Short mmCIF file of C-alpha atoms in Angstrom, two decimals:
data_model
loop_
_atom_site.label_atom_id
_atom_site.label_comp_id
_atom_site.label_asym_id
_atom_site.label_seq_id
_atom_site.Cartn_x
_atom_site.Cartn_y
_atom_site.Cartn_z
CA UNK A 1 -13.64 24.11 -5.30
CA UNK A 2 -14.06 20.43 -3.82
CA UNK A 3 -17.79 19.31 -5.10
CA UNK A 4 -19.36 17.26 -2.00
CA UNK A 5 -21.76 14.35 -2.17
CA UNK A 6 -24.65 16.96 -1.28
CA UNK A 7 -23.99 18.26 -4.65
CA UNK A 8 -24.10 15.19 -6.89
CA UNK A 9 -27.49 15.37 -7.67
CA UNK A 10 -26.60 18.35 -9.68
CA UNK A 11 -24.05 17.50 -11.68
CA UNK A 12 -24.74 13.47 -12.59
CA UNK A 13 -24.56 14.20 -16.49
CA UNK A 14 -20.77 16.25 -16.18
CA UNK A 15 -19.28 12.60 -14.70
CA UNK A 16 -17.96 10.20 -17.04
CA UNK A 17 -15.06 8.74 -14.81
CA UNK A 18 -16.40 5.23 -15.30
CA UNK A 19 -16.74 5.80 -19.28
CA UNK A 20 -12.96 7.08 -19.35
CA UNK A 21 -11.61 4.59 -17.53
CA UNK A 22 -12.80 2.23 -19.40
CA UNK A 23 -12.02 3.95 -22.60
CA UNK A 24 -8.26 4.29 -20.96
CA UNK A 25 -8.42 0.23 -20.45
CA UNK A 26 -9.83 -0.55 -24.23
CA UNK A 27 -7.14 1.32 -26.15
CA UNK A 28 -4.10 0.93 -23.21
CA UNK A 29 -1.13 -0.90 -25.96
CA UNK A 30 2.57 -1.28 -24.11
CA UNK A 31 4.18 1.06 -26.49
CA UNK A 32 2.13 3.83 -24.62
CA UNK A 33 3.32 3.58 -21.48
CA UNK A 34 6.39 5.60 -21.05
CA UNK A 35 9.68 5.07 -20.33
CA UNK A 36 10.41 6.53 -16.60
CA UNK A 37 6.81 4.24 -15.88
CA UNK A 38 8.57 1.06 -16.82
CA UNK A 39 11.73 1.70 -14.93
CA UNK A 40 9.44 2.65 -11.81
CA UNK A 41 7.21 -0.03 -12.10
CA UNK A 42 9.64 -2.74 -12.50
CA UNK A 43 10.84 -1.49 -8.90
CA UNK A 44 7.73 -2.05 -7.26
CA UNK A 45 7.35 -5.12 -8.89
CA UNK A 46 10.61 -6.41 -7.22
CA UNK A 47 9.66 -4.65 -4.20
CA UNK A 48 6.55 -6.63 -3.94
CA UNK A 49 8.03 -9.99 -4.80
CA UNK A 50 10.29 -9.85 -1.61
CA UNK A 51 6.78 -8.84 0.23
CA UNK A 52 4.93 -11.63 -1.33
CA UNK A 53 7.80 -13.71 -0.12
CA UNK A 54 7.59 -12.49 3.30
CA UNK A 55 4.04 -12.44 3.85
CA UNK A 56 4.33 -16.46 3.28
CA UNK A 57 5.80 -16.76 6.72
CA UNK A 58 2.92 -14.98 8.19
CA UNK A 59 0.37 -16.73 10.56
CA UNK A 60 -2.72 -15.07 8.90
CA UNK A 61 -1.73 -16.26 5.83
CA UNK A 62 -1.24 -19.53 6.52
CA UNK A 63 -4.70 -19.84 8.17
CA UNK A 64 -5.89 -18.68 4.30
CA UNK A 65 -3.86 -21.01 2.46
CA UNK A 66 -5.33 -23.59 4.84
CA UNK A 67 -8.41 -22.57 3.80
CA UNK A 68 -7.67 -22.55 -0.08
CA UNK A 69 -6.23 -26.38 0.28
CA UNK A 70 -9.57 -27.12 2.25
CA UNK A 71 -12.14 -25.60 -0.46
CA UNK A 72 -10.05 -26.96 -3.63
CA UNK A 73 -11.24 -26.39 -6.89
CA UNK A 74 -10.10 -25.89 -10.63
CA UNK A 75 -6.42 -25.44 -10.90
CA UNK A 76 -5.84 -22.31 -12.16
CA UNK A 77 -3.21 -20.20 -10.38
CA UNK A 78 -0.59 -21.69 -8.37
CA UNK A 79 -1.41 -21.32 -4.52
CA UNK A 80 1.56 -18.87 -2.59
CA UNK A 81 3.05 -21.32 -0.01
CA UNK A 82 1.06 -24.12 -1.19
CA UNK A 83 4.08 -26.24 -1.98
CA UNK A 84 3.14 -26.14 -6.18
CA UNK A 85 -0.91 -26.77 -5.41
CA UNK A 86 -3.44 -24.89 -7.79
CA UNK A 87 -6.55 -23.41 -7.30
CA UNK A 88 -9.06 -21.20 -8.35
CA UNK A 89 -7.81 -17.55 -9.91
CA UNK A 90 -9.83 -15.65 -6.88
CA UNK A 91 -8.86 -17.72 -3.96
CA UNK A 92 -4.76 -17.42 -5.46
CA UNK A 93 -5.20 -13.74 -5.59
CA UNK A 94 -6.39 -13.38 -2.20
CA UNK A 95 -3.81 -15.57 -0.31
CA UNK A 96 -1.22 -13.70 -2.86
CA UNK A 97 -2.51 -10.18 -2.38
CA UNK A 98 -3.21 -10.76 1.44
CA UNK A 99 0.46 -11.71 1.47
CA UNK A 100 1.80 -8.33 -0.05
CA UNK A 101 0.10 -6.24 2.16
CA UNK A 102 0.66 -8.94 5.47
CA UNK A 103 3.85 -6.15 6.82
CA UNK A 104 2.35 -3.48 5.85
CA UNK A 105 5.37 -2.42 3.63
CA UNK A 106 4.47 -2.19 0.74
CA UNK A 107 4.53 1.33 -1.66
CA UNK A 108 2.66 3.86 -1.13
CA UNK A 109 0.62 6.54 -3.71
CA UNK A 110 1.31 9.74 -3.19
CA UNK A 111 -0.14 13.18 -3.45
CA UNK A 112 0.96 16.63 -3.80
CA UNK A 113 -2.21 18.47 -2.73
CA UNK A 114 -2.49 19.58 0.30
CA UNK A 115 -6.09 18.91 0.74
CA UNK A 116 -5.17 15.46 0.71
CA UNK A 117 -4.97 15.21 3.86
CA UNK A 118 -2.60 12.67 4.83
CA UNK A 119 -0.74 13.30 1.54
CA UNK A 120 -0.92 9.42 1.03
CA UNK A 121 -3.51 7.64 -0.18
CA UNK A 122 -3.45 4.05 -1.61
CA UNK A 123 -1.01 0.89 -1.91
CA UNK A 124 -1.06 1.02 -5.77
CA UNK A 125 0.76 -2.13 -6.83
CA UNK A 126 -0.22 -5.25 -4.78
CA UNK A 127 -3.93 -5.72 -5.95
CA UNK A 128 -3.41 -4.88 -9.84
CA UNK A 129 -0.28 -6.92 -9.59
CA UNK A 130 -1.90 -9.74 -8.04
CA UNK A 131 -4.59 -10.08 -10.50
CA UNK A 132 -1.98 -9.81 -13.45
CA UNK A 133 0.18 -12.87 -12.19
CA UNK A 134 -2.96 -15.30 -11.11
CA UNK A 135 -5.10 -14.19 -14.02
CA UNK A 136 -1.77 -14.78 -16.20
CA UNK A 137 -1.40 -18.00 -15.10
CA UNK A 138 -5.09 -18.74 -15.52
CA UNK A 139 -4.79 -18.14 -19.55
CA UNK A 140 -1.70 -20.40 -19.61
CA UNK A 141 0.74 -17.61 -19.39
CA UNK A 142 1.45 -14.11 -20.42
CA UNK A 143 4.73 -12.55 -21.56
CA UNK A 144 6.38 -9.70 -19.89
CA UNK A 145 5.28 -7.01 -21.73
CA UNK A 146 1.21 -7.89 -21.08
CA UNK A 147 1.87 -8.52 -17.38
CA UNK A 148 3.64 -4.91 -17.22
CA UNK A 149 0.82 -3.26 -19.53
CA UNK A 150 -2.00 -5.13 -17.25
CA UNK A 151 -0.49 -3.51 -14.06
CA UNK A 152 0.26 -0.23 -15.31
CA UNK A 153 -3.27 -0.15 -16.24
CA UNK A 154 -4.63 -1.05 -12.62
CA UNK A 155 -2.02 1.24 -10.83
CA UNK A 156 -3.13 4.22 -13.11
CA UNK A 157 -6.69 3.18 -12.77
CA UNK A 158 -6.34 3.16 -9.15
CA UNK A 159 -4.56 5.87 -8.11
CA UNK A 160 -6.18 8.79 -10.22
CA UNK A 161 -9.73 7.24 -8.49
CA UNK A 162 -7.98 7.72 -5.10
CA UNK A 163 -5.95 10.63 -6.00
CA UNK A 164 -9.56 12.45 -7.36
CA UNK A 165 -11.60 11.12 -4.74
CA UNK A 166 -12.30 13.78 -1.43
CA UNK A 167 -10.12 13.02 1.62
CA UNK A 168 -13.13 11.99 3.11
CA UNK A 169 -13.43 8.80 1.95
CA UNK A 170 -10.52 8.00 4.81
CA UNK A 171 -10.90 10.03 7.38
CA UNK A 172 -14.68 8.62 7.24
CA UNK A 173 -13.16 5.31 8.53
CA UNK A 174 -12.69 3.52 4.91
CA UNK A 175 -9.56 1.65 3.94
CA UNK A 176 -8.71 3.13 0.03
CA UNK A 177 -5.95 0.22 -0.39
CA UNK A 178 -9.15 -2.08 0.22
CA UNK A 179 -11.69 -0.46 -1.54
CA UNK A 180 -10.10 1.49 -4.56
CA UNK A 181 -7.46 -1.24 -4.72
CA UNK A 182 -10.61 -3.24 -5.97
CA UNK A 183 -10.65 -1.17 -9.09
CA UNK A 184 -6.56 -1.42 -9.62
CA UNK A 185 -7.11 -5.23 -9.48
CA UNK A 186 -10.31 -5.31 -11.99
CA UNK A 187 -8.31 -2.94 -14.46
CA UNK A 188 -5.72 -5.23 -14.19
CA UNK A 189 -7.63 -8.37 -14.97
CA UNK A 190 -10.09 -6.70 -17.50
CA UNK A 191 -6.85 -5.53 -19.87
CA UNK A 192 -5.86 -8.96 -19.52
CA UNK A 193 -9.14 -10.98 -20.03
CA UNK A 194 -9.91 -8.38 -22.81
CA UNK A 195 -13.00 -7.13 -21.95
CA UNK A 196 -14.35 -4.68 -24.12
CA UNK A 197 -17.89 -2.17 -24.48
CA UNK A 198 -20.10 -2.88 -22.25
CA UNK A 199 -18.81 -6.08 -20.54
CA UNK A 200 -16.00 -3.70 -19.43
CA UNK A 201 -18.64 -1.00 -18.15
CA UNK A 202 -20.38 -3.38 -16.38
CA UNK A 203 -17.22 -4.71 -14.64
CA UNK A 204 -16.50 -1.66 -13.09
CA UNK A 205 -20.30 -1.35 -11.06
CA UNK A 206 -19.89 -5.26 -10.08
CA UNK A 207 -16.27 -3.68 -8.41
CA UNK A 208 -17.95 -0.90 -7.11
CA UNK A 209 -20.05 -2.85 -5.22
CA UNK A 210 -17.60 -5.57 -4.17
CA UNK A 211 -15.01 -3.06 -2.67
CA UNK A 212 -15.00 -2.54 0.81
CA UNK A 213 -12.41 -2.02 3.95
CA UNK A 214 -12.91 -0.58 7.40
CA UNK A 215 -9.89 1.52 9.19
CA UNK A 216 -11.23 -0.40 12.59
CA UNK A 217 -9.06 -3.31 11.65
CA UNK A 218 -5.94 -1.36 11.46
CA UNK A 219 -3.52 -3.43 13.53
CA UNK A 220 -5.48 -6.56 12.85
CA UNK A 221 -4.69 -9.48 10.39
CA UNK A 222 -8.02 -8.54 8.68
CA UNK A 223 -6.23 -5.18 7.39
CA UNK A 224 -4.08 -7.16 4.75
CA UNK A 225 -6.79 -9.30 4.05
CA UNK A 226 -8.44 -5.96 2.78
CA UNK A 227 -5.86 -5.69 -0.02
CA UNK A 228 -6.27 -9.83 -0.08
CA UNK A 229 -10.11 -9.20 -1.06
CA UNK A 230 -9.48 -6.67 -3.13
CA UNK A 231 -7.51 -8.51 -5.42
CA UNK A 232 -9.79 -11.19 -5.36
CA UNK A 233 -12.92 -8.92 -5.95
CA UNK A 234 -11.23 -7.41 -8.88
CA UNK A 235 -10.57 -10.56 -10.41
CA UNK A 236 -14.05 -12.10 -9.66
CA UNK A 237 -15.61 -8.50 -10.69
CA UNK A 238 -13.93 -9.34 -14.14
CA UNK A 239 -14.50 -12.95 -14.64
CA UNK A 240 -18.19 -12.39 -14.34
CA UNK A 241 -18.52 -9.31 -16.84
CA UNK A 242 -16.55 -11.23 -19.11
CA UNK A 243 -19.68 -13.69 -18.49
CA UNK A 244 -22.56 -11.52 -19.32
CA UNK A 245 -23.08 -10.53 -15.83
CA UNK A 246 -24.53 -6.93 -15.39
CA UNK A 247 -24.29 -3.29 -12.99
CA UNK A 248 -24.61 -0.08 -13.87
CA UNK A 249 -22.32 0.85 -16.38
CA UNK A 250 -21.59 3.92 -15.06
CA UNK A 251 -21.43 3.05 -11.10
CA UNK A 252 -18.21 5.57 -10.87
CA UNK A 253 -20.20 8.14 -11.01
CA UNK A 254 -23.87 9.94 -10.61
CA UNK A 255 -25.26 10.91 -6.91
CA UNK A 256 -25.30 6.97 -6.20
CA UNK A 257 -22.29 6.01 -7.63
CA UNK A 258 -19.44 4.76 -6.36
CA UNK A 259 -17.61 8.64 -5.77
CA UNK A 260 -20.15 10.34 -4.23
CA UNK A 261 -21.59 7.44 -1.71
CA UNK A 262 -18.39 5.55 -0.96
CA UNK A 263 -15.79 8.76 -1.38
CA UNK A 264 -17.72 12.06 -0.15
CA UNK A 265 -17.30 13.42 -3.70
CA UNK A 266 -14.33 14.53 -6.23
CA UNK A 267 -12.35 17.55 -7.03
CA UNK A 268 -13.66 18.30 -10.44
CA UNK A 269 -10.68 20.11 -11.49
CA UNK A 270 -8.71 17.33 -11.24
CA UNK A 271 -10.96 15.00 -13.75
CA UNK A 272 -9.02 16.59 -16.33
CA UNK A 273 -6.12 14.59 -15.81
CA UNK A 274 -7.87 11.92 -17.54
CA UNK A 275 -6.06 8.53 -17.43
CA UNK A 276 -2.87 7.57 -19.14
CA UNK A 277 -2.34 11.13 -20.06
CA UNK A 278 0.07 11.90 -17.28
CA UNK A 279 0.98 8.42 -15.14
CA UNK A 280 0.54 8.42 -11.45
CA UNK A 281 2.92 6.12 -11.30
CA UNK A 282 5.55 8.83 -12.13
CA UNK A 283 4.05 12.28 -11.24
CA UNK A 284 3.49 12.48 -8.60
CA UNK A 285 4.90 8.98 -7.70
CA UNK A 286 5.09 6.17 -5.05
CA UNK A 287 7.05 5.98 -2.32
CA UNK A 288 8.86 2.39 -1.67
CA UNK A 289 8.68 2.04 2.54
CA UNK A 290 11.93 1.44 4.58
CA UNK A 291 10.15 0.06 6.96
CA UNK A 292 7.59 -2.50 7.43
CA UNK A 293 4.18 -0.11 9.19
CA UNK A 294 2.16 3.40 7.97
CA UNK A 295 4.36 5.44 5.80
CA UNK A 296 3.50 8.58 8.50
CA UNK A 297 5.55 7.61 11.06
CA UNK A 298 8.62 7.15 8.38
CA UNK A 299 10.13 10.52 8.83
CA UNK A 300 9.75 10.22 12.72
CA UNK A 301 11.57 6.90 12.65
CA UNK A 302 14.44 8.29 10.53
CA UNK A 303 14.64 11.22 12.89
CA UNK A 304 15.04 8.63 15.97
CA UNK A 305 17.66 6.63 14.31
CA UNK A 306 19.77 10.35 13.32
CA UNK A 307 19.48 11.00 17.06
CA UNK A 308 20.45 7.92 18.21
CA UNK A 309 23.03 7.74 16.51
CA UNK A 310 24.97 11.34 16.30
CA UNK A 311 24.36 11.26 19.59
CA UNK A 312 25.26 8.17 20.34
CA UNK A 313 22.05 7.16 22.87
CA UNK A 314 22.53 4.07 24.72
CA UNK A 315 19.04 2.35 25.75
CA UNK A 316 19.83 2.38 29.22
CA UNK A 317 20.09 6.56 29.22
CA UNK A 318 16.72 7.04 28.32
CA UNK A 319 14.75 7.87 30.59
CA UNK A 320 11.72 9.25 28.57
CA UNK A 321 10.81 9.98 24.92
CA UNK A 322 8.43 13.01 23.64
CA UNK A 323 7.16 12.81 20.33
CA UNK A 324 5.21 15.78 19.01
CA UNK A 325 3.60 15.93 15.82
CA UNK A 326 0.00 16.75 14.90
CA UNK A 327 -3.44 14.99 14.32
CA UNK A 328 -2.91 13.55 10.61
CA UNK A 329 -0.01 11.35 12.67
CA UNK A 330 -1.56 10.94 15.84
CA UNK A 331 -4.66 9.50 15.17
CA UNK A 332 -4.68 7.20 12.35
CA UNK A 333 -1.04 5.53 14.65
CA UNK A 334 -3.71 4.44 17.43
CA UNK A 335 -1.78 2.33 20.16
CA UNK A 336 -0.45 3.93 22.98
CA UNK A 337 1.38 0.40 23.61
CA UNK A 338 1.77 -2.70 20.94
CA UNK A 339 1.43 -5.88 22.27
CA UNK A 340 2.01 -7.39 18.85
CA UNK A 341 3.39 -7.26 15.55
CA UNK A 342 0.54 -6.35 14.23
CA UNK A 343 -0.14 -3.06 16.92
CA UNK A 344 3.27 -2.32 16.30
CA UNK A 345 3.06 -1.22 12.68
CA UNK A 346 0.09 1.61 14.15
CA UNK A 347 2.07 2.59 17.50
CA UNK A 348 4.40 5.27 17.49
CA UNK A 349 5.90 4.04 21.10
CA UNK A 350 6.17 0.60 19.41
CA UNK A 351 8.42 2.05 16.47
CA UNK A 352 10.35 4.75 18.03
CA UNK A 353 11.39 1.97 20.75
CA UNK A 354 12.42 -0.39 18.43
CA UNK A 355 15.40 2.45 17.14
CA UNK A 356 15.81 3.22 20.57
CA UNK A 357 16.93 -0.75 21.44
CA UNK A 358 18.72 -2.05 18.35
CA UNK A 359 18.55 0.94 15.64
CA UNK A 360 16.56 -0.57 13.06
CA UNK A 361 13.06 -1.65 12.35
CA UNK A 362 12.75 -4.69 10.10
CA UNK A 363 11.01 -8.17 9.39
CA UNK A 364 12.83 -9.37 12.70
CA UNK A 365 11.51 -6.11 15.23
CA UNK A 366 8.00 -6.00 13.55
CA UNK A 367 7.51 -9.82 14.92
CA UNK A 368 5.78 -10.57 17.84
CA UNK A 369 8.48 -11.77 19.85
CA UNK A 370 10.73 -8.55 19.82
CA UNK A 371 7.49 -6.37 20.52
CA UNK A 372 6.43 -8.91 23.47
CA UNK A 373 9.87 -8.99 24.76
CA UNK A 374 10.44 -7.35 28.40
CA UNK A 375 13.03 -4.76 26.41
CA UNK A 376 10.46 -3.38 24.48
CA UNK A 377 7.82 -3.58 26.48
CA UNK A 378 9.26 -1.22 28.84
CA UNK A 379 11.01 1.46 26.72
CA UNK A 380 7.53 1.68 25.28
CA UNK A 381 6.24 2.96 28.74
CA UNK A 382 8.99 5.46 28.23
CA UNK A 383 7.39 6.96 25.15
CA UNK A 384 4.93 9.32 25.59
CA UNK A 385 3.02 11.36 22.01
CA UNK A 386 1.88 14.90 22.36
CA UNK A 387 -0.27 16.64 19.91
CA UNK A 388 1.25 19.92 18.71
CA UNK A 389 -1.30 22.67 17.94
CA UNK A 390 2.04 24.71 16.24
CA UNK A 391 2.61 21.76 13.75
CA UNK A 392 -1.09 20.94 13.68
CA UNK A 393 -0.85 24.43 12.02
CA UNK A 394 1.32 24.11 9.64
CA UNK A 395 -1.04 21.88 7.66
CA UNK A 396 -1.23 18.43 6.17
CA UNK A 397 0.83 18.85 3.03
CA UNK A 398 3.82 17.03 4.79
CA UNK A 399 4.70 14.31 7.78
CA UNK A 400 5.47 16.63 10.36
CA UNK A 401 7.08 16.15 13.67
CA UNK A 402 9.64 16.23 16.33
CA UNK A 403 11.16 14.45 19.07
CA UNK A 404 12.80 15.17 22.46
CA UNK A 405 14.55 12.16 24.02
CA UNK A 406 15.24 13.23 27.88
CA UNK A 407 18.44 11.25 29.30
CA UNK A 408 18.79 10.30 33.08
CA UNK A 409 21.54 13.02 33.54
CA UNK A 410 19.35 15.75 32.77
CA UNK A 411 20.56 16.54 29.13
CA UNK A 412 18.35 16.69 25.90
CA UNK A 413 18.77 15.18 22.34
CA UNK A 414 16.44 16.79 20.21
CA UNK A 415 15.56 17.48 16.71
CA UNK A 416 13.00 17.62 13.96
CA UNK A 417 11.80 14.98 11.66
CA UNK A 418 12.97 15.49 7.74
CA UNK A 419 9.60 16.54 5.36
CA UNK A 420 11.58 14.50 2.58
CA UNK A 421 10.87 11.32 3.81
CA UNK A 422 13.12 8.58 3.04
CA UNK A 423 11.50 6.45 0.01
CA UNK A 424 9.40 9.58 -1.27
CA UNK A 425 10.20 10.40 -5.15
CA UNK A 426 12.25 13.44 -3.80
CA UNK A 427 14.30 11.19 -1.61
CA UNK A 428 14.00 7.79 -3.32
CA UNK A 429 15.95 4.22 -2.38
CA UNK A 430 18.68 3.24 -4.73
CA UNK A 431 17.90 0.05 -6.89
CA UNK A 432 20.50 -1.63 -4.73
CA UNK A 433 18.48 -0.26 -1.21
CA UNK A 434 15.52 -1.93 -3.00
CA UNK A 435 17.11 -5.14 -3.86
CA UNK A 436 18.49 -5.09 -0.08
CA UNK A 437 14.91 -4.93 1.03
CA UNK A 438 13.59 -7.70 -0.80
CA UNK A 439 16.73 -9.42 -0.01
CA UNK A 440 15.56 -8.73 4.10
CA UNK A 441 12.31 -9.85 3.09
CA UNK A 442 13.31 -12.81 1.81
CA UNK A 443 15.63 -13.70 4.24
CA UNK A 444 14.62 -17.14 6.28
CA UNK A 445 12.35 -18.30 3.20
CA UNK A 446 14.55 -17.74 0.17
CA UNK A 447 18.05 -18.90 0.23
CA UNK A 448 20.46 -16.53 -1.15
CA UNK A 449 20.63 -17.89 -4.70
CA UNK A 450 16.93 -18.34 -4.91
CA UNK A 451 17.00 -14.72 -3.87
CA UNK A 452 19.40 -14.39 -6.99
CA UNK A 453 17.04 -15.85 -9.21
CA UNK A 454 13.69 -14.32 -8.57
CA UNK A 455 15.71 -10.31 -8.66
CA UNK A 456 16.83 -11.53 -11.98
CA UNK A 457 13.85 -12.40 -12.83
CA UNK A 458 11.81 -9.24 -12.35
CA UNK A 459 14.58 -6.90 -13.73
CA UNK A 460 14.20 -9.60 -17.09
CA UNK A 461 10.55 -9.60 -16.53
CA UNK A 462 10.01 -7.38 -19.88
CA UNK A 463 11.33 -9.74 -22.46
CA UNK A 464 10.06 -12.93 -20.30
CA UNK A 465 7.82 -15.35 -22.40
CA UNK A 466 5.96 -16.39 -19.21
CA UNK A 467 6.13 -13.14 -16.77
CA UNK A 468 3.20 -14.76 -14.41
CA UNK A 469 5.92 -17.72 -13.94
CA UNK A 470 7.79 -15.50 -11.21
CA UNK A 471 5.20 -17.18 -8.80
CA UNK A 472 6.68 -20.43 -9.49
CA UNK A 473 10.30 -18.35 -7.79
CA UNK A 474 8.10 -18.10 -4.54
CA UNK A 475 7.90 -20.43 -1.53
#
């Protein structure tokens, strides 16, 4: 039974979250980490290094490097698209992070319990990542295997504080990427800066209170700078324990800890778990995202492009679009029409028209010239969303929906959206379908052979001597 924040006060003495983490982070050595966690993170890590590389081009992130080269400072971490510059470790990690997260496309946590109630909870790699590479470079350089120990340790952090957390934490209008990513980035930078006893402790309160991230800026450039600030809050969280600088040292938990006031409570029989003993990161997974907006309206994109194409729907025959699905899809995908890029990763018109016109949805749709573009524009008007009380129903377990696409001669295409979504751990991408993405991401920045290099690169990332020097592969 789910314990709510109205029953903290009962049970402060039963929590020890903050103490196990921390325990987790002390005694974390790279032989522990298993096999099938390695091969899976070194995907994401490539996966993120084409997203890095992409968010570069973006105008949001430009107007933060800006600001970097404006404030200046000590040189510690090299500054993305700041043609070799250096500043300080918290302002890197929060042009770098913002970066990752700037499509929206990177992986995705996910969860097998249905009282999740999205199913999906946090972007797991981009802040511990983050912190790894700039607080790498900060101590002069750190070989492959203590970047990969460092993130594994922030994406296990992370997700089993997400994963444990009570759904309400989102659907009460936080952002978990932004706020428990905070914790993924301070593991990150803690295993790396060494903090031990209570240094470590006290790290995790000054997180606690740093982390932050509203779901009203969904469709904004401020929603990647969420996962931007949490990288940098993790780092800065660290940097000042390591100082002597103090918070509770047990801010996880208790009726005013982080749990009960930020995420509505846990579900205490999932504590257990512990950290480290069985890895997120492999049970139940991540997902790695085909396509560059919210992982829920994957399936439904998939299911346009099957249509599409078996049946072999030309734009100009459409003369309407129904997509039904429930309230877990319907109301966190808020725009009835994108204007912009950055609508167009939350509107299911936006997405489902972008199949409909060219069958795909890449770096090149998601830009704000396609979605502006008279084409788009109106098949969006074409696309109407209706909430399904039937599939509302059925529960929240999976991505649920269905589409009816009504031609101008009176005949219907119709079908319903696969529950294994494409990228999910039951239906993953092929290392090749995840070097194509980066490739895509990449493309325009990276030339092909630089492209070349930074792949080989992350697969070699293990036996590297400098791992955080992968930056130096970036624009």
């Amino acid at each position: 039974m789910a314990v709510t924040s109205n029953d903290f006060a009962r049970i402060p003495d039963e929590m020890t979250i903050t103490e196990d983490a921390a325990t987790f982070i002390e005694g974390l050595r790279h032989d522990h980490i298993p096999a099938e966690a390695i091969r899976i993170g070194l995907r994401c890590i490539l996966d993120a290094a084409g997203l890095y590389v992409a968010g570069s081009e973006e105008h949001s992130v430009h107007m933060l490097i800006d600001e970097a080269r404006d404030i200046g400072g000590r040189a510690d971490a090299r500054l993305l698209g700041g043609a070799g510059l250096k500043v300080p470790v918290g302002m890197a990690a929060r042009v770098l992070g913002t970066a990752g997260h700037a499509h929206d496309w990177d992986d995705t946590q996910v969860s097998v319990d249905p009282a999740h109630v999205y199913g999906l909870l946090t972007h797991p790699t981009i802040p511990p990542l983050t912190a790894a590479l700039t607080v790498g470079q900060m101590l002069g350089g750190i070989d492959g295997k203590r970047l990969m120990t460092a993130f594994q340790a922030g994406v296990e952090v992370e997700s089993k504080i997400s994963e444990w957390m009570l759904p309400q934490h989102y659907l009460s209008g936080k952002h978990s990427s932004g706020t428990v990513g905070t914790f993924g980035a301070f593991a990150a930078a803690a295993w790396l800066l060494g903090l031990k006893g209570r240094e470590l402790r006290h790290g995790f309160g000054i997180a606690a209170s740093f982390a932050s991230g509203i779901r009203c800026n969904f469709g904004t450039m401020t929603k990647p700078l969420h996962v931007g600030r949490a990288s940098e809050n993790g780092v800065t969280a660290a940097l000042l324990a390591k100082r002597g600088y103090t918070a509770d040292p047990a801010a996880l938990d208790g009726p005013w800890g982080f749990l009960a006031v930020m995420g509505g409570g846990v579900s205490p029989e999932k504590m257990a778990q512990g950290f480290g003993k069985t890895w997120s990161i492999v049970e139940p997974g991540v997902s790695i995202k085909p396509y560059p907006c919210g992982i829920l309206t994957h399936p439904t994109m998939d299911l346009m492009l099957r249509l599409v194409t078996e049946a072999d729907v030309k734009p100009e025959e459409i003369e309407t679009i129904s997509i039904h699905a429930g309230t877990n899809i319907l109301k966190p995908i808020r725009y009835p029409i994108a204007s912009n890029h950055l609508e167009a990763k939350f509107s299911l018109p936006a997405e489902v028209s972008m199949i409909a016109l060219v069958r795909q949805a890449g770096k090149r749709e998601f830009s704000d010239e396609f979605v502006a573009s008279s084409a788009m524009q109106d098949m969006q008007r074409r696309v109407k969303t209706q909430f399904d009380p039937k599939i509302e129903a059925m529960g929240f377990d999976k991505v649920r929906s269905r589409i009816t696409i009504h031609r101008k001669d009176g005949s219907l295409v119709e079908g319903w959206a696969d529950e294994r979504y494409r990228g999910g751990p039951d239906n993953p991408m092929t290392d090749a379908e995840v070097e194509a993405k980066m490739r895509s991401c990449c493309a325009g920045v990276l030339d092909s052979a630089a492209q070349d290099r930074l792949i080989a690169a992350v697969w070699g990332i293990e036996s590297a001597a400098d791992a955080s020097a992968i930056v130096g592969l970036m624009p």
